[in-house]
């Protein structure tokens, strides 16, 4: 019978591709999951180790169940891996987020298993250009599956060997993939109480079972799962068994009514998730997954975009169990690589084969922001058509989608390849205004009334900085909260938007980033990367989406306030909130939008209490005469701060917004020359990428309009993400030149 032996322990690790010929006792001893980038992958500088490392350990047959065949199962090795048994290469795999298996011909006694894992840059394996760290390592479970020679296939794209298609009328079409001989297959369906509902035997590998009036899987309202079991029978013995959870559900995505689950409108409102954590990178545990799920459920989401790659099987199963609707995708991201086509195809095949049975998944995402270098590349377009057709050929029940770059024109061919589409828009953060979001979506909907449109990303960064006058780009918790309040009101009042996914549930490692005062992270999370702090914006969603009653006072970390009175915001899903100031009732308010604002006297020390029914929350403020500088953003290790910059009245500087500079021909020329000179000084390889990004940016009017509201200083701190780094001298020289450009 099938047996799974976990082999996460007893590995030896070395930061080189040297293949040992015997157990290298002097290497570092480690236990999986493991990454070599848990520290350098999130400390900024875009300098984390990307290269080849080797994991090795002994496998002895006598420690494994006595079966005829053994397969090595690797659930995630980023990005490429090469598997060696007793010095001989037996497999290689490209794609760092999916499962793959390798047959092992084990000799008696000790066998030396070595896995070289490689996360160095490549032009064939995705992802390569993206705003997150590509942590290298064997960062998920590694197992050995032991099987009799007749068994359900384990090798085909790392799948479970069984494909089940349940329909709401009760039919379940089952297909199993078998290796070796057998007499028959027994198919069983078991309900949640453990009762066998159907048991049928057939000698075919495809079979249809029918349940009368199945209990539907109905999202978060009722995520009812059955277990489907297939057993391979030979003579009187059960040779092998596989079982999967299945859910009966139907869905439609309508361009006017949005998402419809089992015949009822079910607006999809949720988040995207990156999997990594503080100090661990991608090497996370089941408990970490459980905690992420609990937080997502607490904030009330009913959908999650599992970005930007294949997530752990365990997490997709949690989504089935708790009824979240899932967008699953491959890491085909930012820049199309002409030599990466095969990799997009094999990663998509793996995604679908491995995840086909999860009822939570409703769309396959082909790519993310792939038009960074333009939307018309014919190879890129054909790659998308191929992937789109592949998804439909492999899965007749789900739809395809993609996350489109904000600047990609809606009329472009690429936008209309998939069944439904979503855009990533950051109006209100990366330039533009929050109000631009509503205008953009209404305009798209008017122009393409038959195309279901969603918002696959929107968000803004927040750290422990505070302000009573929050502004775009200030990284305060208050601006992020305000931004999400407005986005919630915009999106949740537009039923035609089929799904919205806030970017991101959690802060995440992006080693190229150096902004917000903490380098190496993207801080758009509603929760911090260590999962310890829920930012105010988390509660803004909770107030709209969760049924768990609560009351939350915002800005608790912003104690010292200059102004009197001062604004205190409270988020709650209760109809009425009373605010008490030093024990005295100040005011009771209702708020249809769940966001309550109070003007609170600020004298001396004040204890504030918000009460709603039996619920309460407390915070405090303190009157100060001057603004407490602890609350103001300080860029860490910044090459320049705004106060280092010479400014001349009536002239430009690094503190001037780009669109102000671009108003004059002289200003435009200064900027273009500066970028061109920079590109010349960079290494050839990176120039290609950066200059493509920079020149497509300069050429694109919409991008320029969007980034126009950035100062040069803000944009220079972000340039790391497109592979550019500026020195202090370069920036000061530019400042001198800008000081000669008159403001128009
Ligand atoms: C995007 C990308 C995502 C980034 C995000 C951001 O559009 O798809 O990977 O992290 O923007 O925060 O800039």
XYZ file of C-alpha atoms in Angstrom, residues 40-736:
697
model
C 19.526 38.570 2.997
C 16.285 38.269 1.018
C 14.548 40.911 3.099
C 17.217 43.318 4.285
C 17.304 45.540 1.210
C 20.005 46.262 -1.316
C 18.874 43.764 -3.952
C 21.968 41.747 -3.145
C 20.646 38.457 -1.807
C 22.535 35.342 -2.785
C 21.323 33.954 -6.082
C 23.219 30.874 -7.105
C 23.528 27.121 -6.704
C 23.458 25.351 -3.348
C 23.452 21.665 -2.509
C 21.379 19.610 -0.090
C 22.382 16.043 0.626
C 21.360 13.203 2.910
C 21.359 9.419 3.152
C 18.413 7.247 2.292
C 18.397 3.656 3.427
C 15.813 1.282 2.021
C 15.470 -0.432 5.351
C 14.041 2.790 6.820
C 11.320 2.840 4.175
C 8.189 0.713 3.886
C 8.845 -2.516 1.974
C 7.348 -1.600 -1.362
C 8.394 -2.229 -4.932
C 8.876 1.386 -5.960
C 9.912 4.623 -4.287
C 9.449 8.178 -5.521
C 11.048 11.312 -4.249
C 8.476 14.087 -3.821
C 9.695 17.687 -3.699
C 6.935 20.173 -3.005
C 8.893 23.327 -3.702
C 12.516 23.949 -4.685
C 13.260 27.416 -5.961
C 13.943 27.898 -8.831
C 15.575 24.981 -10.662
C 16.720 21.726 -9.168
C 18.910 18.837 -10.209
C 18.463 15.544 -8.416
C 21.354 13.076 -8.009
C 21.279 9.580 -6.575
C 24.624 8.027 -5.695
C 26.373 10.550 -7.933
C 24.174 10.065 -10.969
C 21.771 12.737 -12.179
C 18.240 11.334 -12.212
C 16.037 14.376 -12.770
C 15.861 18.105 -13.190
C 12.977 20.483 -12.692
C 12.439 24.127 -13.561
C 9.922 26.208 -11.658
C 10.286 26.923 -7.980
C 6.763 26.698 -6.639
C 5.279 23.414 -7.805
C 5.544 19.769 -6.823
C 7.585 17.262 -8.801
C 8.432 13.622 -8.265
C 11.294 11.414 -9.286
C 11.524 7.598 -9.291
C 14.329 6.366 -7.051
C 16.206 3.139 -7.817
C 17.572 2.523 -4.367
C 20.302 -0.016 -3.752
C 20.541 -1.911 -0.471
C 22.294 -0.022 2.279
C 22.926 3.709 2.209
C 22.138 5.806 -0.844
C 23.401 9.340 -1.182
C 20.668 11.693 -2.348
C 21.811 15.156 -3.419
C 19.738 18.009 -4.722
C 21.367 21.030 -6.284
C 18.971 23.959 -6.079
C 19.573 27.032 -8.190
C 17.959 30.468 -7.926
C 20.449 32.287 -10.121
C 19.177 34.586 -12.873
C 18.009 32.762 -15.973
C 16.305 33.662 -19.211
C 14.217 30.526 -19.398
C 12.629 30.049 -15.991
C 9.972 32.357 -14.523
C 9.926 34.533 -12.444
C 12.918 36.748 -13.174
C 11.706 40.331 -12.923
C 9.275 40.900 -10.104
C 8.698 42.841 -6.926
C 9.414 39.999 -4.510
C 12.388 37.994 -3.357
C 13.039 34.687 -5.115
C 14.096 32.809 -1.981
C 16.289 29.869 -2.981
C 16.025 26.512 -1.299
C 14.122 23.345 -0.514
C 11.472 25.335 1.238
C 8.577 22.900 1.364
C 8.211 19.289 2.492
C 10.267 16.555 0.881
C 8.812 13.041 1.048
C 9.341 9.564 -0.265
C 6.244 7.890 -1.620
C 6.500 4.099 -1.536
C 4.225 2.138 -3.856
C 3.570 -1.294 -5.281
C 4.416 -1.601 -8.979
C 0.723 -1.148 -9.838
C -0.247 2.281 -8.616
C -1.901 5.578 -9.395
C 0.551 7.665 -11.331
C 2.654 10.050 -9.287
C 4.896 11.428 -11.978
C 2.587 13.165 -14.437
C 3.165 16.873 -13.714
C 3.267 16.136 -9.997
C -0.478 15.500 -9.872
C -2.502 13.320 -7.512
C -3.226 10.615 -10.139
C -6.940 11.354 -10.046
C -9.047 13.993 -11.712
C -12.590 14.599 -10.510
C -15.174 16.855 -12.120
C -18.274 17.211 -9.947
C -21.423 18.844 -11.339
C -24.245 20.311 -9.280
C -26.670 17.749 -10.709
C -24.738 15.121 -8.745
C -22.554 13.639 -11.459
C -18.888 13.189 -10.766
C -16.725 12.392 -13.757
C -13.610 10.665 -12.536
C -10.457 9.899 -14.434
C -7.542 8.041 -12.878
C -4.046 7.540 -14.217
C -2.626 4.122 -13.571
C 0.818 2.592 -13.885
C 0.989 -1.195 -14.042
C -1.730 -3.830 -14.257
C -4.980 -4.062 -12.296
C -8.317 -5.865 -12.373
C -10.649 -3.088 -11.361
C -10.968 0.264 -9.687
C -13.241 0.889 -6.729
C -14.656 4.387 -6.545
C -16.108 5.564 -3.240
C -17.666 8.847 -2.170
C -17.748 9.610 1.532
C -19.656 12.458 3.134
C -18.504 14.769 5.880
C -19.856 12.481 8.566
C -17.679 9.682 7.216
C -20.550 7.780 5.639
C -19.941 5.963 2.360
C -22.583 7.289 -0.014
C -21.529 5.525 -3.173
C -19.266 2.605 -3.817
C -18.880 1.361 -7.369
C -16.398 -0.818 -9.117
C -15.313 -0.563 -12.732
C -12.461 -1.810 -14.839
C -12.212 1.525 -16.632
C -9.968 4.434 -15.727
C -12.792 6.850 -16.474
C -16.040 6.512 -14.635
C -19.057 8.635 -13.772
C -20.621 8.417 -10.337
C -23.970 10.006 -9.579
C -25.144 11.330 -6.253
C -28.761 12.243 -5.823
C -29.132 15.822 -4.538
C -25.562 16.546 -3.532
C -24.892 18.949 -0.714
C -23.362 21.935 -2.502
C -20.034 23.563 -1.703
C -21.250 27.093 -1.175
C -18.273 29.320 -0.488
C -17.841 30.599 3.055
C -21.528 30.095 3.779
C -21.237 26.323 3.586
C -17.979 24.858 2.282
C -19.264 21.296 2.220
C -16.710 18.752 1.013
C -17.019 15.104 0.118
C -14.099 12.715 -0.099
C -13.608 10.769 -3.294
C -11.539 7.639 -2.988
C -10.196 5.464 -5.773
C -8.646 2.082 -5.038
C -6.726 -0.071 -7.449
C -7.797 -3.703 -7.096
C -5.768 -6.662 -8.251
C -7.154 -10.079 -7.400
C -8.317 -9.726 -3.825
C -5.913 -7.022 -2.867
C -6.192 -3.293 -2.775
C -2.901 -2.241 -4.336
C -3.128 1.517 -4.036
C -5.574 4.182 -2.922
C -5.781 7.896 -3.543
C -8.350 10.214 -2.099
C -9.199 13.846 -2.715
C -11.732 16.323 -1.392
C -14.338 17.398 -3.898
C -17.026 20.066 -3.850
C -20.179 20.416 -5.935
C -20.630 23.992 -7.109
C -21.398 26.008 -10.182
C -20.349 29.523 -11.003
C -20.725 32.202 -13.607
C -18.860 35.458 -14.005
C -21.185 38.036 -15.463
C -20.024 41.383 -16.819
C -22.963 43.138 -15.149
C -23.764 41.054 -12.047
C -20.234 39.961 -11.153
C -19.549 36.573 -9.611
C -22.455 34.181 -9.193
C -22.029 31.069 -7.047
C -24.600 28.293 -7.289
C -27.042 30.704 -8.906
C -26.686 33.509 -6.357
C -24.741 36.727 -6.605
C -21.640 36.452 -4.469
C -19.451 39.540 -4.884
C -15.819 38.537 -4.544
C -14.053 40.889 -2.139
C -10.718 39.919 -0.731
C -6.972 40.029 -0.816
C -3.862 38.720 -2.487
C -1.444 36.653 -0.496
C 2.330 36.283 -0.639
C 3.475 33.359 1.469
C 6.774 34.549 3.007
C 7.461 35.633 6.578
C 9.900 37.623 8.618
C 13.116 35.652 9.278
C 11.787 32.603 7.435
C 11.350 33.680 3.832
C 9.350 31.015 2.030
C 10.388 28.266 4.437
C 7.148 28.252 6.375
C 5.194 25.627 8.285
C 1.631 24.340 8.433
C 1.086 26.477 11.536
C 2.112 29.530 9.509
C -0.395 28.643 6.806
C -3.080 28.149 9.454
C -2.319 31.530 10.970
C -2.525 33.223 7.552
C -5.859 31.595 6.885
C -7.191 32.653 10.305
C -6.179 36.272 9.612
C -7.740 36.283 6.145
C -10.940 34.874 7.588
C -10.909 37.373 10.425
C -10.710 40.299 8.028
C -13.713 38.839 6.261
C -12.421 38.148 2.750
C -14.302 35.611 0.666
C -11.662 35.407 -2.041
C -7.906 35.217 -2.220
C -5.584 35.688 -5.152
C -2.708 33.318 -4.493
C -0.047 35.500 -6.078
C 2.319 35.317 -7.927
C 3.043 31.607 -8.138
C 1.808 28.178 -7.088
C 1.161 28.039 -3.337
C 1.446 25.063 -1.015
C -1.127 22.299 -1.592
C -1.980 22.650 2.057
C -3.123 26.229 1.546
C -5.363 25.425 -1.432
C -6.908 22.719 0.769
C -7.495 25.253 3.540
C -9.302 27.414 0.990
C -11.527 24.438 0.084
C -12.199 23.789 3.735
C -13.076 27.369 4.666
C -14.837 28.277 1.438
C -12.561 30.941 -0.001
C -12.797 31.491 -3.749
C -9.333 31.257 -5.272
C -7.496 32.826 -8.183
C -4.507 30.562 -8.872
C -1.639 31.602 -11.132
C 1.827 30.897 -12.493
C 4.782 33.274 -12.096
C 4.685 34.552 -15.693
C 5.351 38.098 -14.623
C 6.528 41.594 -15.641
C 8.718 40.772 -18.595
C 8.032 38.299 -21.349
C 11.145 36.234 -22.112
C 11.193 34.866 -25.659
C 13.078 31.795 -24.428
C 10.683 31.185 -21.532
C 7.700 29.823 -23.437
C 8.264 26.166 -22.557
C 8.560 27.085 -18.923
C 5.229 28.943 -18.920
C 3.620 25.879 -20.479
C 5.119 23.359 -18.073
C 4.335 25.561 -15.059
C 0.738 25.967 -16.230
C 0.379 22.223 -16.775
C 1.680 21.614 -13.277
C -0.636 24.232 -11.789
C -3.702 22.678 -13.379
C -2.829 19.003 -12.946
C -1.852 19.503 -9.305
C -4.828 21.680 -8.392
C -7.640 20.534 -10.636
C -9.660 18.966 -7.822
C -9.823 22.007 -5.524
C -13.369 23.389 -5.592
C -12.105 26.720 -4.260
C -10.243 27.527 -7.479
C -12.347 29.232 -10.128
C -9.830 30.961 -12.406
C -6.373 30.241 -13.779
C -4.233 33.359 -14.039
C -2.006 33.421 -17.119
C 0.267 36.311 -16.242
C 0.826 39.432 -14.190
C 1.714 42.872 -15.584
C 3.348 41.201 -18.545
C 3.210 44.318 -20.717
C 5.943 46.240 -18.900
C 7.874 46.491 -22.150
C 4.820 47.150 -24.266
C 1.614 45.345 -25.136
C 2.183 44.493 -28.793
C 5.021 41.974 -28.799
C 3.785 39.193 -31.090
C 5.685 36.455 -29.274
C 4.156 37.528 -25.976
C 0.685 37.590 -27.494
C 1.069 34.139 -29.002
C 2.396 32.835 -25.695
C -0.829 34.057 -24.062
C -3.022 32.464 -26.718
C -1.177 29.185 -26.231
C -1.613 29.299 -22.452
C -5.241 30.304 -22.735
C -6.002 27.407 -25.087
C -4.014 25.062 -22.897
C -6.097 25.967 -19.836
C -9.324 25.406 -21.730
C -8.126 22.114 -23.153
C -7.058 20.866 -19.723
C -10.010 22.239 -17.797
C -13.478 22.712 -19.253
C -14.948 23.952 -15.990
C -12.918 27.001 -15.098
C -12.179 30.364 -16.644
C -8.945 32.103 -17.484
C -7.884 35.518 -16.306
C -4.891 37.813 -16.085
C -3.686 40.760 -14.020
C -3.060 43.637 -16.392
C -0.587 46.471 -15.878
C -2.292 49.771 -15.113
C -0.849 51.514 -18.183
C -1.933 48.878 -20.684
C -4.638 50.364 -22.868
C -7.976 48.556 -22.482
C -8.367 48.182 -26.248
C -5.136 46.192 -26.606
C -5.427 42.602 -27.839
C -3.749 41.214 -24.719
C -6.588 42.478 -22.504
C -9.142 40.438 -24.426
C -7.483 37.039 -24.625
C -8.711 35.565 -21.350
C -12.332 34.873 -20.393
C -12.373 37.532 -17.700
C -9.815 40.175 -16.869
C -8.532 42.232 -13.964
C -6.342 45.309 -13.721
C -3.708 46.286 -11.184
C -4.306 49.952 -10.372
C -2.497 52.078 -7.836
C -4.126 55.470 -8.466
C -3.774 57.251 -5.169
C -0.421 55.677 -4.370
C 1.844 55.543 -7.406
C 0.587 58.891 -8.590
C -2.895 59.637 -9.812
C -5.727 60.272 -7.362
C -7.897 57.822 -5.440
C -10.918 59.124 -7.387
C -9.311 58.019 -10.668
C -10.143 54.405 -9.810
C -13.913 54.830 -10.093
C -13.550 56.823 -13.302
C -11.303 54.205 -14.862
C -13.517 51.220 -14.005
C -16.746 52.927 -15.070
C -15.127 53.910 -18.325
C -13.860 50.371 -18.999
C -17.279 48.949 -18.177
C -18.967 51.379 -20.532
C -16.591 50.685 -23.380
C -16.508 46.909 -22.931
C -19.896 46.059 -21.419
C -19.499 42.350 -22.178
C -16.079 41.931 -20.580
C -16.110 41.043 -16.876
C -13.625 43.411 -15.244
C -12.005 43.067 -11.822
C -9.294 44.746 -9.789
C -6.495 42.290 -9.158
C -4.323 44.711 -7.169
C -4.617 48.051 -5.418
C -2.989 49.229 -2.234
C -0.542 51.519 -0.548
C 2.284 51.262 1.952
C 2.028 51.847 5.700
C 4.542 51.523 8.507
C 4.586 52.908 12.008
C 4.520 56.548 10.782
C 1.680 58.883 11.622
C 0.075 62.116 10.614
C -3.055 64.167 11.188
C -2.842 65.305 7.569
C -2.115 62.032 5.769
C -0.907 62.362 2.200
C -0.166 60.110 -0.720
C 3.414 58.880 -0.424
C 3.836 59.533 3.315
C 3.829 55.827 4.341
C 1.594 56.567 7.335
C -0.907 54.158 8.786
C -3.474 56.970 8.497
C -3.058 57.444 4.742
C -3.292 53.712 4.107
C -6.474 53.516 6.189
C -8.029 56.499 4.404
C -7.021 55.090 0.994
C -8.673 51.730 1.742
C -11.814 53.392 3.146
C -12.209 55.152 -0.179
C -11.371 52.049 -2.204
C -13.885 49.991 -0.242
C -16.611 52.531 -0.955
C -15.645 52.658 -4.622
C -15.441 48.932 -5.234
C -18.118 47.565 -2.973
C -20.736 49.796 -4.556
C -19.972 48.508 -8.064
C -21.456 45.036 -8.432
C -20.175 44.686 -11.998
C -16.566 44.435 -10.692
C -16.328 40.651 -10.550
C -13.512 40.485 -7.968
C -11.335 42.847 -5.987
C -8.078 41.730 -4.418
C -6.332 44.230 -2.151
C -2.560 44.168 -2.467
C -1.513 42.631 -0.113
C -2.744 40.735 2.936
C 0.779 40.740 4.381
C 3.916 42.831 4.016
C 6.436 40.756 2.090
C 10.111 40.496 1.248
C 11.222 42.447 -1.833
C 14.941 42.878 -1.399
C 15.204 45.469 -4.182
C 12.925 47.853 -2.305
C 14.370 50.610 -0.190
C 11.532 52.751 0.968
C 9.269 53.531 3.865
C 12.130 53.503 6.354
C 12.562 49.731 6.330
C 14.427 48.376 3.342
C 13.828 45.051 1.660
C 10.090 44.883 2.114
C 6.920 45.891 0.359
C 4.683 47.332 3.099
C 1.342 47.300 1.348
C 0.189 44.559 3.700
C -2.885 44.959 5.873
C -0.808 42.965 8.369
C 2.950 43.135 9.023
C 5.329 40.495 7.674
C 5.688 38.885 11.131
C 1.857 38.663 11.295
C 1.970 40.445 14.644
C 0.365 43.791 13.852
C -2.938 44.348 12.088
C -2.863 47.799 10.556
C -5.967 50.006 10.770
C -6.832 49.228 7.145
C -7.297 45.575 8.152
C -10.185 46.697 10.360
C -11.670 48.846 7.588
C -12.245 45.607 5.644
C -13.355 43.743 8.716
C -16.033 46.395 9.278
C -17.491 45.760 5.820
C -16.900 42.071 5.334
C -16.845 40.229 8.627
C -19.819 38.994 10.568
C -17.805 38.897 13.769
C -18.876 41.994 15.691
C -16.094 44.318 16.811
C -15.168 47.903 17.511
C -11.689 49.283 16.762
C -10.148 52.672 17.508
C -7.673 53.709 14.797
C -4.219 55.297 15.143
C -3.487 53.800 18.566
C 0.242 54.244 17.953
C -0.245 57.966 17.268
C -0.433 59.244 20.813
C 1.189 62.717 20.793
C -1.008 65.205 18.951
C -0.553 68.904 18.372
C -4.051 69.895 17.290
C -6.969 70.473 19.607
C -9.494 69.063 18.939
C -8.167 66.024 17.107
C -9.800 63.429 14.875
C -10.412 59.962 16.281
C -11.638 57.347 13.842
C -13.422 54.183 14.873
C -14.175 51.219 12.620
C -17.028 48.921 13.561
C -19.704 46.709 12.064
C -22.071 47.685 14.873
C -24.751 50.254 13.962
C -23.836 52.703 16.704
C -20.655 53.676 18.498
C -20.359 55.805 21.669
C -17.103 57.543 22.413
C -16.074 58.204 26.007
C -13.347 60.694 26.861
C -11.764 60.283 30.288
C -14.848 58.377 31.350
C -17.402 60.894 30.049
C -19.657 60.272 27.085
C -18.617 62.582 24.244
C -20.978 61.475 21.499
C -22.915 58.525 20.090
C -22.851 58.146 16.326
C -24.245 56.028 13.553
C -22.286 55.395 10.350
C -23.731 53.610 7.347
C -20.261 53.198 5.922
C -18.908 51.645 9.174
C -16.314 54.417 9.514
C -17.054 56.631 12.531
C -15.282 59.984 13.019
C -15.188 61.932 16.283
C -13.721 65.316 17.042
C -12.074 64.855 20.409
C -10.778 67.615 22.725
C -7.027 67.196 23.139
C -5.796 68.581 26.472
C -3.235 66.906 28.689
C -3.648 63.115 28.714
C -6.873 61.642 27.441
C -8.137 58.103 27.717
C -10.524 57.279 24.899
C -13.006 54.458 24.980
C -15.256 53.352 22.129
C -18.299 51.294 23.072
C -20.701 49.487 20.768
C -23.163 47.196 22.503
C -21.080 45.021 24.793
C -17.921 45.624 22.817
C -15.279 48.171 23.625
C -11.834 49.347 22.646
C -9.473 51.797 24.299
C -6.695 54.172 23.284
C -5.064 57.362 24.506
C -3.799 60.666 23.214
C -1.545 63.340 24.696
C -1.420 67.055 23.910
C 2.006 68.255 22.710
C 3.086 71.650 21.404
C 5.322 70.477 18.548
C 4.982 67.514 16.242
C 6.752 64.430 17.580
C 9.372 63.665 14.918
C 9.315 59.985 15.871
C 6.167 59.748 13.778
C 7.710 61.133 10.585
C 9.096 58.844 7.912
C 12.845 58.494 7.978
C 14.284 56.551 5.080
C 16.805 54.053 6.338
C 20.229 54.242 4.734
C 18.812 56.753 2.272
C 21.470 58.168 0.021
C 19.772 61.511 0.425
C 17.013 62.956 2.574
C 14.839 65.824 1.412
C 16.641 68.238 3.752
C 20.059 67.466 2.144
C 18.870 68.989 -1.101
C 19.655 72.544 -2.189
C 16.516 74.295 -3.318
C 16.324 77.606 -5.194
C 13.164 79.698 -5.180
C 11.345 79.452 -8.499
C 13.573 76.618 -9.759
C 13.379 72.829 -9.753
C 15.190 70.371 -7.495
C 15.070 66.698 -6.568
C 12.105 67.620 -4.358
C 10.080 68.791 -7.362
C 7.374 66.596 -8.810
C 8.209 65.057 -12.165
C 5.271 66.625 -13.999
C 6.392 70.069 -12.823
C 9.871 69.450 -14.243
C 8.506 68.012 -17.482
C 6.524 71.207 -18.178
C 9.608 72.845 -19.679
C 11.691 71.527 -22.563
C 14.824 72.151 -20.531
C 13.440 70.082 -17.636
C 12.542 67.228 -19.967
C 15.998 67.244 -21.522
C 17.744 67.244 -18.145
C 15.799 64.153 -17.097
C 16.253 62.270 -20.359
C 20.018 62.926 -20.460
C 20.328 61.886 -16.852
C 18.648 58.528 -17.506
C 20.566 57.916 -20.717
C 23.906 58.594 -19.022
C 22.961 56.296 -16.176
C 22.165 53.464 -18.553
C 25.554 53.838 -20.206
C 27.355 53.296 -16.916
C 25.478 50.125 -16.073
C 26.503 46.564 -16.865
C 25.354 45.418 -20.296
C 22.940 42.755 -19.124
C 21.088 44.871 -16.628
C 21.061 47.801 -19.033
C 18.919 45.840 -21.423
C 16.219 45.254 -18.826
C 16.428 48.654 -17.200
C 16.624 50.588 -20.417
C 13.647 48.697 -21.800
C 11.681 49.540 -18.668
C 12.910 53.140 -18.547
C 12.365 53.907 -22.197
C 8.956 52.273 -22.307
C 8.128 54.328 -19.227
C 9.280 57.581 -20.812
C 7.392 56.811 -24.027
C 4.182 55.891 -22.297
C 2.075 58.985 -21.717
C -0.153 57.308 -19.146
C 2.801 56.104 -17.103
C 4.329 59.545 -17.212
C 1.047 61.053 -16.087
C 0.914 58.610 -13.219
C 4.454 58.981 -12.011
C 4.224 62.714 -12.616
C 3.125 63.281 -9.047
C 6.325 61.698 -7.674
C 9.258 63.820 -6.714
C 12.562 62.779 -8.291
C 13.737 61.770 -4.835
C 10.800 59.393 -4.308
C 11.202 57.825 -7.714
C 14.974 57.436 -7.241
C 14.351 55.450 -4.070
C 12.135 53.099 -6.030
C 14.417 52.719 -9.040
C 15.980 49.598 -7.507
C 12.922 47.646 -8.598
C 13.822 48.226 -12.268
C 17.463 47.438 -11.632
C 18.827 50.984 -11.233
C 20.793 52.343 -8.310
C 21.826 55.982 -7.994
C 24.778 57.314 -6.053
C 24.634 60.411 -3.898
C 26.973 62.205 -6.309
C 24.786 61.389 -9.304
C 21.728 62.727 -7.552
C 23.461 65.875 -6.308
C 24.758 66.576 -9.824
C 21.236 66.179 -11.131
C 20.016 68.535 -8.422
C 22.491 71.195 -9.557
